Amino acid sequence: MEDRIFARHSVPTFRNCYFLQVVSFLSLLFSHSLALASDSLLNDWELTGFGTLGYTDTSKYDDLVIKRNITQRSKKIENDGWLLDSSLGLQVRKELELEWDVVGQFVAKEKVNNSLENSIEMAFLRYRSNDGWSFQLGRMVLDTFLLSDHRDVGYSYHTVRPQAEFYAWIPFSHYDGFKTSIEFGDFDNLVRFEAFAGKTKATVNIGYLDTPTSYNYVKAAPIIGTGITWETGDFTLRASIARFRFTQNTAANKDLYESVIQLEQLGWAESREIADAYAIEGRRVTYSSIGFHWTPSHWLFQGEVSDVEGENFGNYDGQRAYLQIGYRFGEWLPHMGYSYSRDERDFPFDRFVYPDGHPASIYQPVLDGAHVLLSDNLSSAIMDQRSFTLGVRWDFASQKALKLQCDFATIDDNSLGIYSTPDTIDGEKRNWEKASRSWCSTTFDWVF
Amino acid sequence: MNHIKVLLTLILISYVPSSVLYASDNFGAIQVIVNANSDVTSMTKKHVMAVFLGRSRTFPNGKPAKALDNKMGSSIREYFFETLTGKSISDIDAYWARLRYSGRASPPKEIDNIDEILTEVSQNVGVMAYVSGQNPEELSKQGIVVVYTLEAN
């Protein structure tokens, strides 16, 4: 069996490395534009950046590990409370001409795949006309949700991190492709339509372990989406819909498939069907969302709802929502919020029982154990949980902020899709029962 | 990740909190200025806000407009944005962080001092900036016109 975890570290060829192709294409365009531009290549580059230094007692509980995103490694987070929220980003931008610019962004943060290529969040060329059209080509951040295009930039929002119930499950942060938008309106109202298409990939750590089948490389192509944003005064409303198709199974999918083939030989024909139901290759996921950001006077209100729909139970399927309220007192912004995630998935297969006197009935305990394991497999992806958040942001200096926040989370039975449990022995059941946990976090966020 | 922690620590140490933030200078009226050849003679508060918040890239006559800003952390910048928008300067900086680091837009270019701002505006038809305490007649001699005056609320 080809192991995708190791395969992705093999030397990429130009043909199979899409990112290299994109960069090469951009370089050609870039060279052409530069030939037209009067500025030299080295002049007038904007170099800016952002950072977050954060700490959370991530080893507070023996049975559950908090995570900011499923692309983080559970064991690393558990062992080092500085890794949960800390990040450092650098961005370069050059205006080639009034209508043309090029933007690149690199972000260092804790994640399974820490390659240089995977740390480049943006590398695109853009054309913007004076009549509101914009065309972008290259690598761009996903902006389907209200915070998803700047979720690494802690300074840009008031909470310590985007709400886990809403944002932690999103495996993809960027895509390689094309995006176009049109803006129109007057100075009271701005409406922007956007559409994009491309391909994306990520490596996620499902569960707690750090075995090859826990680190799963997921690739989606195409990923397409559209959205509309309306801004008027202090109010912003954004609605989006996006769809992606997984192009290949994960290492865990393949491992599961090979295991259940043996069960089929014991007479459990449905076991192959179960493995197929877990497989993600060729399956599609659609997510739609609507969110608002409203800041009348010193108040802050923000909320989003989303629906994620997968074609099979091995994929995400459910609803998420959150609402936040804050009020600024000078340098201080206390806030509170509630977020919610409901998973629609359920294991739809009954255990297989041999008829009385069947010669193979001695294998009944094996099949019962296999049924428990297969059904439990789903719990590493279920997201039935909610959180109440209380926090404060202190803007103590220009472009610098300190934040303190406590999250009180309730995680339902066998719902380990976001936070993971160390109580997972390979080949045994997780048995997570509904429980509440709380963590307090602090961050120093700045831009430069 | 140890390297990242070391790097983050070094950056933290290198920063001294800006002492000019939340300064209480009283600027009175702020003058929004453009080049006299831009064919713009006046602007509304909403239009000024739209350009300085990156929501519009044109003057009322449809020609390209590009905002210039005063130095980050300066008290005139804080006064201007807080009076213009009614928001805290921290909220404005967070707003620009959202736009900049999502790749949507870049904040107005910062200019270090008033003389450079006046030079930029007098030499470029498409730029727009804000100053305080300038004599309109003197500005006119430099080819600059005041298109909006922002009074304290």
mmCIF file of C-alpha atoms in Angstrom, chain A residues 64-401:
data_model
loop_
_atom_site.group_PDB
_atom_site.id
_atom_site.type_symbol
_atom_site.label_atom_id
_atom_site.label_comp_id
_atom_site.label_asym_id
_atom_site.label_seq_id
_atom_site.Cartn_x
_atom_site.Cartn_y
_atom_site.Cartn_z
ATOM 1 C CA LEU A 64 -8.841 15.606 26.331
ATOM 2 C CA VAL A 65 -6.568 17.856 24.284
ATOM 3 C CA ILE A 66 -7.743 21.264 23.095
ATOM 4 C CA LYS A 67 -6.936 22.131 19.466
ATOM 5 C CA ARG A 68 -7.258 25.268 17.424
ATOM 6 C CA ASN A 69 -7.544 23.358 14.173
ATOM 7 C CA ILE A 70 -7.508 19.740 13.024
ATOM 8 C CA THR A 71 -4.310 20.431 11.065
ATOM 9 C CA GLN A 72 -2.474 20.667 14.406
ATOM 10 C CA ARG A 73 -0.776 17.633 15.921
ATOM 11 C CA SER A 74 -2.571 16.574 19.097
ATOM 12 C CA LYS A 75 0.495 15.285 20.935
ATOM 13 C CA LYS A 76 2.561 18.368 20.098
ATOM 14 C CA ILE A 77 -0.196 20.619 21.386
ATOM 15 C CA GLU A 78 -0.604 18.558 24.535
ATOM 16 C CA ASN A 79 3.112 18.734 25.269
ATOM 17 C CA ASP A 80 3.602 22.434 24.557
ATOM 18 C CA GLY A 81 0.996 25.009 25.525
ATOM 19 C CA TRP A 82 2.786 27.715 23.513
ATOM 20 C CA LEU A 83 2.032 25.995 20.227
ATOM 21 C CA LEU A 84 -1.759 26.179 20.300
ATOM 22 C CA ASP A 85 -2.116 29.818 19.223
ATOM 23 C CA SER A 86 1.385 31.095 18.466
ATOM 24 C CA SER A 87 2.182 32.003 14.893
ATOM 25 C CA LEU A 88 4.274 34.349 12.840
ATOM 26 C CA GLY A 89 3.366 35.682 9.410
ATOM 27 C CA LEU A 90 5.269 37.707 6.848
ATOM 28 C CA GLN A 91 3.657 39.365 3.867
ATOM 29 C CA VAL A 92 5.114 41.052 0.829
ATOM 30 C CA ARG A 93 3.213 43.128 -1.685
ATOM 31 C CA LYS A 94 4.262 45.114 -4.666
ATOM 32 C CA GLU A 95 2.120 47.405 -6.705
ATOM 33 C CA LEU A 96 3.296 46.872 -10.253
ATOM 34 C CA GLU A 97 1.029 49.503 -11.716
ATOM 35 C CA LEU A 98 -2.097 51.194 -10.428
ATOM 36 C CA GLU A 99 -4.239 48.207 -11.413
ATOM 37 C CA TRP A 100 -1.745 45.379 -10.898
ATOM 38 C CA ASP A 101 -0.242 44.037 -7.712
ATOM 39 C CA VAL A 102 1.361 40.880 -6.439
ATOM 40 C CA VAL A 103 0.982 39.537 -2.887
ATOM 41 C CA GLY A 104 2.808 36.789 -1.015
ATOM 42 C CA GLN A 105 2.319 35.566 2.531
ATOM 43 C CA PHE A 106 4.187 33.027 4.653
ATOM 44 C CA VAL A 107 2.827 31.768 7.968
ATOM 45 C CA ALA A 108 4.758 29.689 10.506
ATOM 46 C CA LYS A 109 2.490 27.875 12.946
ATOM 47 C CA GLU A 110 1.975 24.441 14.415
ATOM 48 C CA LYS A 111 0.621 22.013 11.818
ATOM 49 C CA VAL A 112 1.200 18.483 10.600
ATOM 50 C CA ASN A 113 2.771 19.479 7.325
ATOM 51 C CA ASN A 114 5.314 22.176 8.074
ATOM 52 C CA SER A 115 6.909 22.274 4.652
ATOM 53 C CA LEU A 116 7.832 25.641 3.182
ATOM 54 C CA GLU A 117 5.404 25.127 0.322
ATOM 55 C CA ASN A 118 2.525 24.393 2.689
ATOM 56 C CA SER A 119 3.372 27.467 4.783
ATOM 57 C CA ILE A 120 2.837 29.814 1.858
ATOM 58 C CA GLU A 121 -0.737 31.012 2.319
ATOM 59 C CA MET A 122 -0.800 33.549 -0.496
ATOM 60 C CA ALA A 123 1.135 34.039 -3.728
ATOM 61 C CA PHE A 124 -1.044 35.703 -6.311
ATOM 62 C CA LEU A 125 -1.107 38.246 -9.066
ATOM 63 C CA ARG A 126 -4.092 40.578 -9.180
ATOM 64 C CA TYR A 127 -5.624 42.962 -11.640
ATOM 65 C CA ARG A 128 -8.142 45.510 -10.333
ATOM 66 C CA SER A 129 -9.955 47.832 -12.680
ATOM 67 C CA ASN A 130 -11.327 51.193 -11.630
ATOM 68 C CA ASP A 131 -14.841 50.016 -12.395
ATOM 69 C CA GLY A 132 -14.759 47.420 -9.640
ATOM 70 C CA TRP A 133 -13.599 44.221 -11.338
ATOM 71 C CA SER A 134 -10.827 42.160 -9.812
ATOM 72 C CA PHE A 135 -9.067 39.057 -11.138
ATOM 73 C CA GLN A 136 -6.603 37.010 -9.098
ATOM 74 C CA LEU A 137 -4.454 34.079 -10.105
ATOM 75 C CA GLY A 138 -2.239 31.968 -7.879
ATOM 76 C CA ARG A 139 -2.535 30.857 -4.268
ATOM 77 C CA MET A 140 -5.198 32.579 -2.199
ATOM 78 C CA VAL A 141 -6.682 32.170 1.266
ATOM 79 C CA LEU A 142 -10.143 30.648 1.531
ATOM 80 C CA ASP A 143 -12.661 33.351 2.357
ATOM 81 C CA THR A 144 -15.834 31.326 2.517
ATOM 82 C CA PHE A 145 -16.392 32.199 6.165
ATOM 83 C CA LEU A 146 -16.241 35.559 7.904
ATOM 84 C CA LEU A 147 -12.860 34.945 9.555
ATOM 85 C CA SER A 148 -11.399 32.215 7.384
ATOM 86 C CA ASP A 149 -9.285 34.537 5.248
ATOM 87 C CA HIS A 150 -7.497 36.101 8.250
ATOM 88 C CA ARG A 151 -7.874 33.516 10.998
ATOM 89 C CA ASP A 152 -4.095 33.364 11.557
ATOM 90 C CA VAL A 153 -3.968 37.114 12.221
ATOM 91 C CA GLY A 154 -4.886 37.299 15.886
ATOM 92 C CA TYR A 155 -4.640 41.095 15.974
ATOM 93 C CA SER A 156 -7.472 41.384 13.454
ATOM 94 C CA TYR A 157 -10.186 39.957 15.737
ATOM 95 C CA HIS A 158 -11.083 40.307 19.374
ATOM 96 C CA THR A 159 -11.062 36.685 20.536
ATOM 97 C CA VAL A 160 -7.981 34.597 21.234
ATOM 98 C CA ARG A 161 -8.868 32.298 18.349
ATOM 99 C CA PRO A 162 -11.774 31.804 15.959
ATOM 100 C CA GLN A 163 -14.533 29.723 17.537
ATOM 101 C CA ALA A 164 -13.466 26.076 17.580
ATOM 102 C CA GLU A 165 -16.966 24.762 16.918
ATOM 103 C CA PHE A 166 -17.187 26.825 13.752
ATOM 104 C CA TYR A 167 -13.648 26.982 12.419
ATOM 105 C CA ALA A 168 -11.535 24.140 13.831
ATOM 106 C CA TRP A 169 -12.870 21.506 11.456
ATOM 107 C CA ILE A 170 -11.934 23.406 8.283
ATOM 108 C CA PRO A 171 -8.917 21.529 6.938
ATOM 109 C CA PHE A 172 -8.097 23.889 4.100
ATOM 110 C CA SER A 173 -6.686 27.370 4.535
ATOM 111 C CA HIS A 174 -5.728 28.207 0.953
ATOM 112 C CA TYR A 175 -6.255 27.082 -2.619
ATOM 113 C CA ASP A 176 -4.400 27.366 -5.894
ATOM 114 C CA GLY A 177 -6.557 28.723 -8.630
ATOM 115 C CA PHE A 178 -8.468 31.687 -9.935
ATOM 116 C CA LYS A 179 -10.756 34.219 -8.319
ATOM 117 C CA THR A 180 -12.805 37.049 -9.692
ATOM 118 C CA SER A 181 -14.956 39.657 -8.014
ATOM 119 C CA ILE A 182 -17.020 42.681 -8.900
ATOM 120 C CA GLU A 183 -17.769 45.525 -6.522
ATOM 121 C CA PHE A 184 -20.441 48.133 -6.968
ATOM 122 C CA GLY A 185 -22.411 50.600 -4.937
ATOM 123 C CA ASP A 186 -22.187 54.127 -3.627
ATOM 124 C CA PHE A 187 -20.469 55.434 -0.533
ATOM 125 C CA ASP A 188 -23.279 54.195 1.692
ATOM 126 C CA ASN A 189 -23.402 50.679 0.324
ATOM 127 C CA LEU A 190 -20.839 48.343 -1.134
ATOM 128 C CA VAL A 191 -21.798 45.021 -2.673
ATOM 129 C CA ARG A 192 -19.202 42.514 -3.789
ATOM 130 C CA PHE A 193 -19.791 39.292 -5.721
ATOM 131 C CA GLU A 194 -17.005 36.747 -5.760
ATOM 132 C CA ALA A 195 -16.392 33.438 -7.462
ATOM 133 C CA PHE A 196 -13.401 31.141 -7.330
ATOM 134 C CA ALA A 197 -12.182 27.777 -8.580
ATOM 135 C CA GLY A 198 -9.059 25.799 -7.894
ATOM 136 C CA LYS A 199 -7.562 22.912 -6.016
ATOM 137 C CA THR A 200 -6.402 22.531 -2.439
ATOM 138 C CA LYS A 201 -4.820 20.128 -0.007
ATOM 139 C CA ALA A 202 -4.049 19.712 3.670
ATOM 140 C CA THR A 203 -2.735 17.190 6.144
ATOM 141 C CA VAL A 204 -4.859 16.706 9.224
ATOM 142 C CA ASN A 205 -4.301 14.836 12.472
ATOM 143 C CA ILE A 206 -7.450 12.842 13.100
ATOM 144 C CA GLY A 207 -7.502 11.627 16.676
ATOM 145 C CA TYR A 208 -4.634 11.688 19.115
ATOM 146 C CA LEU A 209 -2.062 9.254 17.790
ATOM 147 C CA ASP A 210 0.840 10.133 15.537
ATOM 148 C CA THR A 211 0.860 6.993 13.432
ATOM 149 C CA PRO A 212 0.767 7.205 9.613
ATOM 150 C CA THR A 213 -2.961 6.471 9.658
ATOM 151 C CA SER A 214 -3.554 9.367 12.071
ATOM 152 C CA TYR A 215 -1.916 11.909 9.788
ATOM 153 C CA ASN A 216 -4.166 12.124 6.781
ATOM 154 C CA TYR A 217 -3.340 13.879 3.576
ATOM 155 C CA VAL A 218 -6.524 15.202 1.981
ATOM 156 C CA LYS A 219 -6.624 16.681 -1.445
ATOM 157 C CA ALA A 220 -9.593 18.323 -3.114
ATOM 158 C CA ALA A 221 -10.109 19.237 -6.744
ATOM 159 C CA PRO A 222 -11.964 21.051 -7.871
ATOM 160 C CA ILE A 223 -12.926 23.423 -5.110
ATOM 161 C CA ILE A 224 -15.385 25.979 -6.358
ATOM 162 C CA GLY A 225 -17.350 28.664 -4.599
ATOM 163 C CA THR A 226 -19.173 31.921 -4.765
ATOM 164 C CA GLY A 227 -20.149 34.574 -2.285
ATOM 165 C CA ILE A 228 -21.705 37.956 -1.777
ATOM 166 C CA THR A 229 -20.703 40.645 0.710
ATOM 167 C CA TRP A 230 -22.741 43.712 1.598
ATOM 168 C CA GLU A 231 -21.180 46.525 3.585
ATOM 169 C CA THR A 232 -23.157 49.500 4.766
ATOM 170 C CA GLY A 233 -21.945 51.794 7.519
ATOM 171 C CA ASP A 234 -21.010 49.646 10.511
ATOM 172 C CA PHE A 235 -22.659 46.534 9.142
ATOM 173 C CA THR A 236 -21.175 43.742 7.035
ATOM 174 C CA LEU A 237 -23.089 40.715 5.800
ATOM 175 C CA ARG A 238 -21.440 37.867 3.957
ATOM 176 C CA ALA A 239 -23.023 34.765 2.450
ATOM 177 C CA SER A 240 -21.047 32.061 0.686
ATOM 178 C CA ILE A 241 -21.321 28.605 -0.726
ATOM 179 C CA ALA A 242 -18.466 26.340 -1.735
ATOM 180 C CA ARG A 243 -18.107 22.787 -2.880
ATOM 181 C CA PHE A 244 -15.111 20.525 -3.047
ATOM 182 C CA ARG A 245 -14.435 17.001 -4.198
ATOM 183 C CA PHE A 246 -11.820 14.793 -2.566
ATOM 184 C CA THR A 247 -9.514 13.287 -5.136
ATOM 185 C CA GLN A 248 -8.094 10.401 -3.125
ATOM 186 C CA ASN A 249 -8.582 8.330 -0.016
ATOM 187 C CA THR A 250 -6.563 8.970 3.092
ATOM 188 C CA ALA A 251 -4.092 6.552 4.595
ATOM 189 C CA ALA A 252 -6.726 5.736 7.239
ATOM 190 C CA ASN A 253 -9.290 4.954 4.537
ATOM 191 C CA LYS A 254 -6.896 2.544 2.865
ATOM 192 C CA ASP A 255 -5.897 0.889 6.116
ATOM 193 C CA LEU A 256 -9.554 0.430 7.044
ATOM 194 C CA TYR A 257 -10.357 -1.032 3.655
ATOM 195 C CA GLU A 258 -7.588 -3.621 3.855
ATOM 196 C CA SER A 259 -8.737 -4.638 7.319
ATOM 197 C CA VAL A 260 -12.381 -5.177 6.437
ATOM 198 C CA ILE A 261 -11.582 -7.275 3.400
ATOM 199 C CA GLN A 262 -10.630 -10.006 5.868
ATOM 200 C CA LEU A 263 -13.974 -9.644 7.654
ATOM 201 C CA GLU A 264 -15.739 -10.211 4.376
ATOM 202 C CA GLN A 265 -14.108 -13.614 4.190
ATOM 203 C CA LEU A 266 -15.765 -14.461 7.507
ATOM 204 C CA GLY A 267 -19.160 -13.945 5.940
ATOM 205 C CA TRP A 268 -19.836 -10.267 6.800
ATOM 206 C CA ALA A 269 -20.516 -9.004 3.290
ATOM 207 C CA GLU A 270 -21.607 -5.610 4.586
ATOM 208 C CA SER A 271 -18.130 -4.861 5.938
ATOM 209 C CA ARG A 272 -16.931 -3.831 2.469
ATOM 210 C CA GLU A 273 -19.910 -1.501 2.208
ATOM 211 C CA ILE A 274 -18.927 0.080 5.503
ATOM 212 C CA ALA A 275 -15.389 0.670 4.287
ATOM 213 C CA ASP A 276 -16.789 2.198 1.101
ATOM 214 C CA ALA A 277 -18.976 4.483 3.176
ATOM 215 C CA TYR A 278 -15.926 5.766 5.012
ATOM 216 C CA ALA A 279 -13.962 6.296 1.798
ATOM 217 C CA ILE A 280 -13.749 9.892 0.649
ATOM 218 C CA GLU A 281 -12.308 9.551 -2.849
ATOM 219 C CA GLY A 282 -14.637 11.126 -5.384
ATOM 220 C CA ARG A 283 -17.028 12.289 -2.645
ATOM 221 C CA ARG A 284 -18.204 15.873 -2.439
ATOM 222 C CA VAL A 285 -18.747 18.220 0.461
ATOM 223 C CA THR A 286 -20.799 21.402 0.211
ATOM 224 C CA TYR A 287 -20.618 24.138 2.774
ATOM 225 C CA SER A 288 -22.714 27.227 2.922
ATOM 226 C CA SER A 289 -22.628 30.031 5.422
ATOM 227 C CA ILE A 290 -24.012 33.422 6.272
ATOM 228 C CA GLY A 291 -22.416 35.763 8.755
ATOM 229 C CA PHE A 292 -22.572 39.329 9.958
ATOM 230 C CA HIS A 293 -20.316 41.827 11.705
ATOM 231 C CA TRP A 294 -21.979 44.895 13.218
ATOM 232 C CA THR A 295 -20.261 47.601 15.246
ATOM 233 C CA PRO A 296 -22.767 50.325 16.165
ATOM 234 C CA SER A 297 -20.941 52.933 18.241
ATOM 235 C CA HIS A 298 -18.760 51.035 20.747
ATOM 236 C CA TRP A 299 -20.733 47.808 20.531
ATOM 237 C CA LEU A 300 -19.622 44.736 18.642
ATOM 238 C CA PHE A 301 -21.928 41.999 17.416
ATOM 239 C CA GLN A 302 -20.768 39.138 15.267
ATOM 240 C CA GLY A 303 -22.383 35.884 14.271
ATOM 241 C CA GLU A 304 -22.369 33.136 11.672
ATOM 242 C CA VAL A 305 -24.320 30.040 10.805
ATOM 243 C CA SER A 306 -23.176 27.360 8.413
ATOM 244 C CA ASP A 307 -24.353 24.088 7.008
ATOM 245 C CA VAL A 308 -21.938 21.439 5.848
ATOM 246 C CA GLU A 309 -23.215 18.558 3.824
ATOM 247 C CA GLY A 310 -21.210 15.500 2.824
ATOM 248 C CA GLU A 311 -22.221 12.763 0.417
ATOM 249 C CA ASN A 312 -21.344 9.934 2.775
ATOM 250 C CA PHE A 313 -21.106 9.515 6.502
ATOM 251 C CA GLY A 314 -17.319 9.536 6.391
ATOM 252 C CA ASN A 315 -17.489 13.214 5.515
ATOM 253 C CA TYR A 316 -18.447 16.304 7.486
ATOM 254 C CA ASP A 317 -22.168 16.771 7.830
ATOM 255 C CA GLY A 318 -23.901 19.155 10.192
ATOM 256 C CA GLN A 319 -24.570 22.699 11.299
ATOM 257 C CA ARG A 320 -22.494 25.226 13.193
ATOM 258 C CA ALA A 321 -23.266 28.663 14.594
ATOM 259 C CA TYR A 322 -21.893 31.272 16.963
ATOM 260 C CA LEU A 323 -22.785 34.696 18.307
ATOM 261 C CA GLN A 324 -20.499 37.192 20.041
ATOM 262 C CA ILE A 325 -21.133 40.448 21.828
ATOM 263 C CA GLY A 326 -18.566 42.981 22.975
ATOM 264 C CA TYR A 327 -18.316 46.577 24.099
ATOM 265 C CA ARG A 328 -15.254 48.785 23.884
ATOM 266 C CA PHE A 329 -14.264 50.891 26.885
ATOM 267 C CA GLY A 330 -11.303 52.833 25.514
ATOM 268 C CA GLU A 331 -8.396 50.418 25.335
ATOM 269 C CA TRP A 332 -10.461 47.549 26.736
ATOM 270 C CA LEU A 333 -12.860 45.313 24.845
ATOM 271 C CA PRO A 334 -14.614 42.739 27.035
ATOM 272 C CA HIS A 335 -16.647 40.203 25.111
ATOM 273 C CA MET A 336 -18.647 37.029 25.443
ATOM 274 C CA GLY A 337 -19.877 34.456 23.007
ATOM 275 C CA TYR A 338 -21.573 31.150 22.451
ATOM 276 C CA SER A 339 -20.771 28.682 19.698
ATOM 277 C CA TYR A 340 -22.403 25.449 18.715
ATOM 278 C CA SER A 341 -21.710 22.507 16.461
ATOM 279 C CA ARG A 342 -24.166 19.749 15.654
ATOM 280 C CA ASP A 343 -23.225 16.647 13.718
ATOM 281 C CA GLU A 344 -25.816 14.793 11.668
ATOM 282 C CA ARG A 345 -23.822 11.655 11.191
ATOM 283 C CA ASP A 346 -24.717 8.322 12.713
ATOM 284 C CA PHE A 347 -23.324 4.862 12.121
ATOM 285 C CA PRO A 348 -26.014 3.226 9.952
ATOM 286 C CA PHE A 349 -24.897 -0.415 10.004
ATOM 287 C CA ASP A 350 -26.125 -3.132 12.390
ATOM 288 C CA ARG A 351 -23.825 -5.761 13.827
ATOM 289 C CA PHE A 352 -23.663 -8.994 11.833
ATOM 290 C CA VAL A 353 -25.044 -12.078 13.617
ATOM 291 C CA TYR A 354 -24.501 -15.641 12.381
ATOM 292 C CA PRO A 355 -27.597 -17.846 12.228
ATOM 293 C CA ASP A 356 -27.845 -20.431 15.021
ATOM 294 C CA GLY A 357 -25.602 -23.380 14.380
ATOM 295 C CA HIS A 358 -23.645 -21.652 11.640
ATOM 296 C CA PRO A 359 -20.187 -23.296 11.407
ATOM 297 C CA ALA A 360 -18.465 -19.893 11.444
ATOM 298 C CA SER A 361 -20.270 -18.680 14.583
ATOM 299 C CA ILE A 362 -17.067 -19.131 16.574
ATOM 300 C CA TYR A 363 -15.987 -15.874 14.869
ATOM 301 C CA GLN A 364 -18.965 -13.969 16.291
ATOM 302 C CA PRO A 365 -16.828 -12.221 18.984
ATOM 303 C CA VAL A 366 -14.381 -11.122 16.276
ATOM 304 C CA LEU A 367 -17.145 -9.589 14.193
ATOM 305 C CA ASP A 368 -18.728 -7.946 17.242
ATOM 306 C CA GLY A 369 -15.395 -6.381 18.104
ATOM 307 C CA ALA A 370 -14.949 -5.238 14.517
ATOM 308 C CA HIS A 371 -18.405 -3.651 14.515
ATOM 309 C CA VAL A 372 -17.571 -1.704 17.661
ATOM 310 C CA LEU A 373 -14.310 -0.494 16.150
ATOM 311 C CA LEU A 374 -15.883 0.497 12.844
ATOM 312 C CA SER A 375 -18.654 2.433 14.522
ATOM 313 C CA ASP A 376 -16.178 4.036 16.905
ATOM 314 C CA ASN A 377 -14.086 5.162 13.939
ATOM 315 C CA LEU A 378 -16.719 7.769 13.321
ATOM 316 C CA SER A 379 -16.273 9.303 16.766
ATOM 317 C CA SER A 380 -12.878 10.673 15.756
ATOM 318 C CA ALA A 381 -14.723 12.961 13.353
ATOM 319 C CA ILE A 382 -18.041 13.722 15.098
ATOM 320 C CA MET A 383 -18.464 17.333 16.235
ATOM 321 C CA ASP A 384 -21.276 17.624 18.741
ATOM 322 C CA GLN A 385 -20.115 20.295 21.115
ATOM 323 C CA ARG A 386 -20.753 23.839 22.318
ATOM 324 C CA SER A 387 -18.740 26.484 24.087
ATOM 325 C CA PHE A 388 -19.343 29.584 26.135
ATOM 326 C CA THR A 389 -16.536 32.110 25.896
ATOM 327 C CA LEU A 390 -15.659 35.038 28.143
ATOM 328 C CA GLY A 391 -12.718 37.273 27.334
ATOM 329 C CA VAL A 392 -11.139 40.675 27.167
ATOM 330 C CA ARG A 393 -8.852 42.373 24.675
ATOM 331 C CA TRP A 394 -6.532 45.156 25.836
ATOM 332 C CA ASP A 395 -5.085 47.401 23.115
ATOM 333 C CA PHE A 396 -2.276 48.674 25.291
ATOM 334 C CA ALA A 397 -0.160 50.159 22.499
ATOM 335 C CA SER A 398 -0.339 50.951 18.822
ATOM 336 C CA GLN A 399 -0.860 47.731 16.848
ATOM 337 C CA LYS A 400 -0.366 45.548 19.886
ATOM 338 C CA ALA A 401 -2.962 43.794 21.980
#
